[in-house]
Amino acid sequence: MNFLAIGMGLYAGLTVYLGFAVLAIRNISRERMGMLNAIAGGLLGYLFAEISVELVEKPEEMARKGMWVDYIVYAVTTSLALIATLVGLAYLERYMKTRRPNSKDWARVGMRMDPWTLSLLLAIGLGIHNLGEGLGIGSAISIEDLGLALLLSIGFAIHNITEGFAISSPLLAVRLAESLPDGGSIHDSRRLATRLLILGAIAGLPTALGALVLSSIPPNELVLDVGMTAAAGSIIYAVFNMNLSALGQLKGDPVKFWISIFTGFLIAISVETALAAMNIPI
């Protein structure tokens, strides 16, 4: 077992817990919560755009070189990965809604579903994405480029703090529910710490798994691309749900919504620019 790969994966992935600090905000209002959720949606939207550009460039290069067999294999496998991810998450959302049928109660604070369900979907989606990040770390270790593996771990660790913010921001609805006259019937803050531990593990531990797998076997570009496609699908699914909730909390105010989305984009760009300035790859 490659303990170096596991260690780097854990270091890169478990920083999602640092992003949970957003839950320390007190006196949260419905509008402020909506803006924070839209900011999280902007962060995730930038991440989706970044991954999508990488995925689109490769088949375009294959087409330019006339590599039509490779193009067809790539197109079919990534398309199947995308639809499987979206449909799988949709079935999971349907199942979770039947297990937690109090969505009408949460609608009073602008949530389209139970915030625990939304945070779980976000954690699963970002866990798939972080599996791909772990594969990148493992690939660097497999070719004995430990310097690159370390830099990737640092970059992903910083990046995952923002993902932790995105995962936990829907849970601000739990605190807002406390201010309702009968809010105690629709939340359970006593289990908050346990659930946060679970959410962080779902999102962060796949980084270590990905690093371990590809540090032990030769890297395969198609496997990496399929993983990246699944990550893109899971992120856009999460963005869709996050932004619907944000719009509800902002009562459909387009100005506040898009300013918040832009703020999320700006934060993501600033983080990546800072990492690039330090020559840390992500």
Short mmCIF file of C-alpha atoms in Angstrom, two decimals:
data_model
loop_
_atom_site.label_atom_id
_atom_site.label_comp_id
_atom_site.label_asym_id
_atom_site.label_seq_id
_atom_site.Cartn_x
_atom_site.Cartn_y
_atom_site.Cartn_z
CA MET A 1 0.00 0.00 0.00
CA ASN A 2 1.33 3.42 -0.97
CA PHE A 3 1.06 5.44 2.23
CA LEU A 4 2.58 8.49 0.54
CA ALA A 5 -0.31 8.58 -1.94
CA ILE A 6 -2.85 8.15 0.86
CA GLY A 7 -1.23 10.91 2.91
CA MET A 8 -1.15 13.37 0.02
CA GLY A 9 -4.74 12.49 -0.88
CA LEU A 10 -5.95 13.04 2.67
CA TYR A 11 -4.08 16.34 2.90
CA ALA A 12 -5.62 17.53 -0.36
CA GLY A 13 -9.15 16.28 0.30
CA LEU A 14 -9.91 16.84 3.95
CA THR A 15 -9.44 20.61 3.81
CA VAL A 16 -13.13 20.67 2.86
CA TYR A 17 -13.72 20.73 6.62
CA LEU A 18 -12.13 24.20 6.80
CA GLY A 19 -14.84 25.49 4.47
CA PHE A 20 -17.49 24.46 6.99
CA ALA A 21 -16.52 27.53 9.03
CA VAL A 22 -19.28 29.41 7.16
CA LEU A 23 -21.71 27.78 9.60
CA ALA A 24 -20.27 29.98 12.35
CA ILE A 25 -22.23 32.93 10.90
CA ARG A 26 -24.83 34.14 13.40
CA ASN A 27 -28.10 35.99 12.86
CA ILE A 28 -28.48 34.67 9.33
CA SER A 29 -31.34 36.11 7.29
CA ARG A 30 -33.11 34.48 4.36
CA GLU A 31 -31.65 37.07 1.97
CA ARG A 32 -28.10 36.72 3.28
CA MET A 33 -28.37 32.95 3.07
CA GLY A 34 -29.56 33.24 -0.54
CA MET A 35 -26.59 35.40 -1.45
CA LEU A 36 -24.16 32.97 0.19
CA ASN A 37 -25.73 30.05 -1.67
CA ALA A 38 -25.49 31.98 -4.95
CA ILE A 39 -21.82 32.72 -4.23
CA ALA A 40 -21.31 28.98 -3.71
CA GLY A 41 -23.14 28.39 -7.00
CA GLY A 42 -20.73 30.80 -8.70
CA LEU A 43 -17.73 28.94 -7.27
CA LEU A 44 -19.07 25.63 -8.54
CA GLY A 45 -20.03 27.15 -11.89
CA TYR A 46 -16.46 28.28 -12.45
CA LEU A 47 -15.20 24.82 -11.55
CA PHE A 48 -17.61 23.27 -14.07
CA ALA A 49 -16.49 25.67 -16.81
CA GLU A 50 -12.84 24.91 -16.11
CA ILE A 51 -13.32 21.14 -16.33
CA SER A 52 -15.54 21.41 -19.42
CA VAL A 53 -12.92 23.40 -21.35
CA GLU A 54 -10.34 20.68 -20.67
CA LEU A 55 -12.75 17.95 -21.77
CA VAL A 56 -13.76 19.71 -25.00
CA GLU A 57 -10.20 20.50 -26.11
CA LYS A 58 -9.16 16.85 -26.34
CA PRO A 59 -11.77 15.62 -28.90
CA GLU A 60 -11.24 18.79 -30.94
CA GLU A 61 -7.54 17.92 -31.16
CA MET A 62 -8.43 14.35 -32.19
CA ALA A 63 -10.69 15.66 -34.95
CA ARG A 64 -7.99 18.00 -36.25
CA LYS A 65 -5.55 15.09 -36.48
CA GLY A 66 -8.09 12.75 -38.09
CA MET A 67 -8.01 10.31 -35.15
CA TRP A 68 -11.62 9.27 -35.70
CA VAL A 69 -11.51 5.92 -33.89
CA ASP A 70 -10.09 7.58 -30.78
CA TYR A 71 -12.65 10.37 -31.20
CA ILE A 72 -15.58 7.92 -31.29
CA VAL A 73 -14.29 5.96 -28.28
CA TYR A 74 -13.79 9.19 -26.34
CA ALA A 75 -17.19 10.61 -27.30
CA VAL A 76 -19.10 7.43 -26.44
CA THR A 77 -17.40 6.74 -23.10
CA THR A 78 -17.56 10.32 -21.84
CA SER A 79 -21.18 10.72 -22.98
CA LEU A 80 -22.15 7.56 -21.12
CA ALA A 81 -20.28 8.76 -18.04
CA LEU A 82 -22.09 12.10 -18.17
CA ILE A 83 -25.62 10.72 -18.53
CA ALA A 84 -24.97 7.99 -15.95
CA THR A 85 -23.81 10.61 -13.44
CA LEU A 86 -26.78 12.93 -14.01
CA VAL A 87 -29.38 10.15 -13.95
CA GLY A 88 -27.75 8.50 -10.94
CA LEU A 89 -27.83 11.74 -8.96
CA ALA A 90 -31.44 12.37 -10.04
CA TYR A 91 -32.50 8.95 -8.75
CA LEU A 92 -30.60 9.61 -5.53
CA GLU A 93 -32.37 12.96 -5.12
CA ARG A 94 -35.76 11.30 -5.67
CA TYR A 95 -34.91 8.61 -3.12
CA MET A 96 -33.74 11.15 -0.55
CA LYS A 97 -36.91 13.20 -0.99
CA THR A 98 -39.04 10.15 -0.21
CA ARG A 99 -36.96 9.50 2.90
CA ARG A 100 -37.25 13.13 4.06
CA PRO A 101 -40.73 14.28 2.95
CA ASN A 102 -40.70 17.68 4.71
CA SER A 103 -39.74 19.79 1.66
CA LYS A 104 -42.84 21.97 2.13
CA ASP A 105 -41.59 22.96 5.57
CA TRP A 106 -38.18 23.92 4.22
CA ALA A 107 -39.82 25.94 1.42
CA ARG A 108 -40.64 28.51 4.10
CA VAL A 109 -36.94 29.39 4.23
CA GLY A 110 -36.54 29.27 0.45
CA MET A 111 -35.15 25.74 0.09
CA ARG A 112 -36.42 23.56 -2.75
CA MET A 113 -35.50 20.49 -0.72
CA ASP A 114 -34.28 19.48 2.71
CA PRO A 115 -30.90 21.26 3.18
CA TRP A 116 -29.33 18.02 4.43
CA THR A 117 -30.33 16.36 1.15
CA LEU A 118 -28.90 19.23 -0.90
CA SER A 119 -25.64 19.20 1.07
CA LEU A 120 -25.40 15.43 0.63
CA LEU A 121 -25.88 15.75 -3.14
CA LEU A 122 -23.21 18.45 -3.22
CA ALA A 123 -20.82 16.30 -1.17
CA ILE A 124 -21.34 13.30 -3.46
CA GLY A 125 -20.87 15.42 -6.57
CA LEU A 126 -17.72 17.06 -5.29
CA GLY A 127 -16.50 13.69 -4.01
CA ILE A 128 -16.63 12.42 -7.59
CA HIS A 129 -14.71 15.52 -8.66
CA ASN A 130 -12.14 15.02 -5.90
CA LEU A 131 -11.67 11.42 -6.98
CA GLY A 132 -10.41 12.89 -10.26
CA GLU A 133 -8.08 15.20 -8.35
CA GLY A 134 -6.74 12.20 -6.48
CA LEU A 135 -6.12 10.42 -9.77
CA GLY A 136 -3.99 13.39 -10.81
CA ILE A 137 -1.91 13.10 -7.62
CA GLY A 138 -1.59 9.34 -8.04
CA SER A 139 -0.56 9.72 -11.68
CA ALA A 140 2.29 12.04 -10.66
CA ILE A 141 3.41 9.58 -7.97
CA SER A 142 3.29 6.65 -10.43
CA ILE A 143 5.84 8.38 -12.69
CA GLU A 144 7.91 9.26 -9.60
CA ASP A 145 7.42 13.00 -9.97
CA LEU A 146 7.00 13.68 -6.26
CA GLY A 147 7.49 17.41 -6.69
CA LEU A 148 4.48 17.63 -8.99
CA ALA A 149 2.46 15.37 -6.68
CA LEU A 150 3.22 17.65 -3.72
CA LEU A 151 2.32 20.80 -5.65
CA LEU A 152 -0.93 19.22 -6.83
CA SER A 153 -1.77 18.27 -3.24
CA ILE A 154 -1.20 21.84 -2.05
CA GLY A 155 -3.25 23.31 -4.89
CA PHE A 156 -6.14 20.90 -4.40
CA ALA A 157 -6.05 21.45 -0.63
CA ILE A 158 -6.56 25.20 -1.07
CA HIS A 159 -9.21 24.62 -3.73
CA ASN A 160 -11.17 22.22 -1.53
CA ILE A 161 -11.67 24.84 1.19
CA THR A 162 -14.00 26.66 -1.21
CA GLU A 163 -15.75 23.36 -1.93
CA GLY A 164 -16.37 22.90 1.79
CA PHE A 165 -18.05 26.30 1.82
CA ALA A 166 -20.30 25.21 -1.07
CA ILE A 167 -21.26 21.96 0.67
CA SER A 168 -22.13 23.53 4.01
CA SER A 169 -23.81 26.77 2.92
CA PRO A 170 -27.26 25.13 2.44
CA LEU A 171 -27.13 24.11 6.10
CA LEU A 172 -27.45 27.76 7.08
CA ALA A 173 -31.16 27.10 6.50
CA VAL A 174 -31.10 25.00 9.67
CA ARG A 175 -30.12 28.05 11.72
CA LEU A 176 -32.66 30.22 9.92
CA ALA A 177 -35.35 27.64 10.71
CA GLU A 178 -34.63 28.11 14.41
CA SER A 179 -36.09 31.61 14.18
CA LEU A 180 -39.44 30.31 12.94
CA PRO A 181 -42.23 29.91 15.53
CA ASP A 182 -42.32 26.14 15.02
CA GLY A 183 -38.85 25.78 13.52
CA GLY A 184 -37.85 23.18 16.03
CA SER A 185 -39.99 20.62 14.22
CA ILE A 186 -38.00 20.78 11.00
CA HIS A 187 -34.41 20.74 12.12
CA ASP A 188 -32.10 18.75 14.36
CA SER A 189 -28.99 20.76 15.19
CA ARG A 190 -27.84 18.20 17.77
CA ARG A 191 -26.54 15.93 15.03
CA LEU A 192 -24.88 18.76 13.10
CA ALA A 193 -21.31 17.78 14.01
CA THR A 194 -21.84 14.13 13.08
CA ARG A 195 -23.40 15.01 9.76
CA LEU A 196 -20.63 17.46 8.94
CA LEU A 197 -18.07 14.73 9.60
CA ILE A 198 -19.93 12.46 7.18
CA LEU A 199 -20.31 15.15 4.51
CA GLY A 200 -16.61 16.02 4.71
CA ALA A 201 -15.63 12.37 4.43
CA ILE A 202 -17.86 11.83 1.39
CA ALA A 203 -16.36 14.86 -0.35
CA GLY A 204 -12.75 14.55 0.78
CA LEU A 205 -11.81 10.89 1.14
CA PRO A 206 -12.19 10.06 -2.59
CA THR A 207 -9.08 12.19 -3.15
CA ALA A 208 -7.04 9.68 -1.16
CA LEU A 209 -8.72 6.77 -2.97
CA GLY A 210 -7.92 8.24 -6.39
CA ALA A 211 -4.32 8.91 -5.39
CA LEU A 212 -3.89 5.35 -4.10
CA VAL A 213 -5.39 3.73 -7.22
CA LEU A 214 -3.31 5.58 -9.81
CA SER A 215 -0.12 5.42 -7.76
CA SER A 216 -0.38 1.63 -7.99
CA ILE A 217 -1.29 1.16 -11.67
CA PRO A 218 -0.10 2.80 -14.90
CA PRO A 219 -2.06 6.00 -15.65
CA ASN A 220 -4.77 5.68 -18.30
CA GLU A 221 -5.89 8.88 -20.00
CA LEU A 222 -9.32 7.53 -20.91
CA VAL A 223 -10.00 6.57 -17.28
CA LEU A 224 -8.95 10.06 -16.20
CA ASP A 225 -11.23 11.66 -18.81
CA VAL A 226 -14.21 9.52 -17.78
CA GLY A 227 -13.61 10.54 -14.17
CA MET A 228 -13.41 14.20 -15.16
CA THR A 229 -16.66 13.88 -17.14
CA ALA A 230 -18.44 12.36 -14.16
CA ALA A 231 -17.06 15.21 -12.06
CA ALA A 232 -18.38 17.81 -14.52
CA GLY A 233 -21.81 16.18 -14.53
CA SER A 234 -21.98 16.03 -10.75
CA ILE A 235 -20.93 19.67 -10.41
CA ILE A 236 -23.48 21.03 -12.91
CA TYR A 237 -26.17 19.00 -11.11
CA ALA A 238 -25.09 20.58 -7.84
CA VAL A 239 -24.99 24.07 -9.38
CA PHE A 240 -28.54 23.67 -10.71
CA ASN A 241 -29.93 22.73 -7.30
CA MET A 242 -27.89 25.32 -5.44
CA ASN A 243 -28.97 28.18 -7.70
CA LEU A 244 -32.64 27.21 -7.61
CA SER A 245 -32.53 27.39 -3.83
CA ALA A 246 -30.63 30.69 -3.93
CA LEU A 247 -33.23 32.24 -6.24
CA GLY A 248 -36.00 31.12 -3.90
CA GLN A 249 -34.25 32.63 -0.89
CA LEU A 250 -33.69 35.91 -2.77
CA LYS A 251 -37.37 35.90 -3.84
CA GLY A 252 -36.37 35.89 -7.48
CA ASP A 253 -34.33 39.12 -7.26
CA PRO A 254 -32.08 38.86 -10.37
CA VAL A 255 -29.73 41.71 -9.38
CA LYS A 256 -28.69 40.23 -6.03
CA PHE A 257 -28.57 36.75 -7.55
CA TRP A 258 -26.20 37.64 -10.40
CA ILE A 259 -24.02 39.88 -8.24
CA SER A 260 -23.60 36.91 -5.89
CA ILE A 261 -22.89 34.53 -8.78
CA PHE A 262 -20.24 36.95 -10.07
CA THR A 263 -18.73 37.18 -6.58
CA GLY A 264 -18.38 33.39 -6.52
CA PHE A 265 -16.69 33.45 -9.93
CA LEU A 266 -14.37 36.22 -8.72
CA ILE A 267 -13.36 34.26 -5.62
CA ALA A 268 -12.63 31.16 -7.71
CA ILE A 269 -10.57 33.14 -10.23
CA SER A 270 -8.66 34.88 -7.43
CA VAL A 271 -7.77 31.56 -5.78
CA GLU A 272 -6.55 30.07 -9.06
CA THR A 273 -4.62 33.22 -9.97
CA ALA A 274 -2.87 33.17 -6.59
CA LEU A 275 -1.96 29.51 -7.04
CA ALA A 276 -0.69 30.16 -10.57
CA ALA A 277 1.43 33.07 -9.31
CA MET A 278 3.05 30.65 -6.85
CA ASN A 279 3.60 28.09 -9.65
CA ILE A 280 1.28 25.61 -7.94
CA PRO A 281 -0.60 23.49 -10.53
CA ILE A 282 -4.28 22.63 -10.09
#
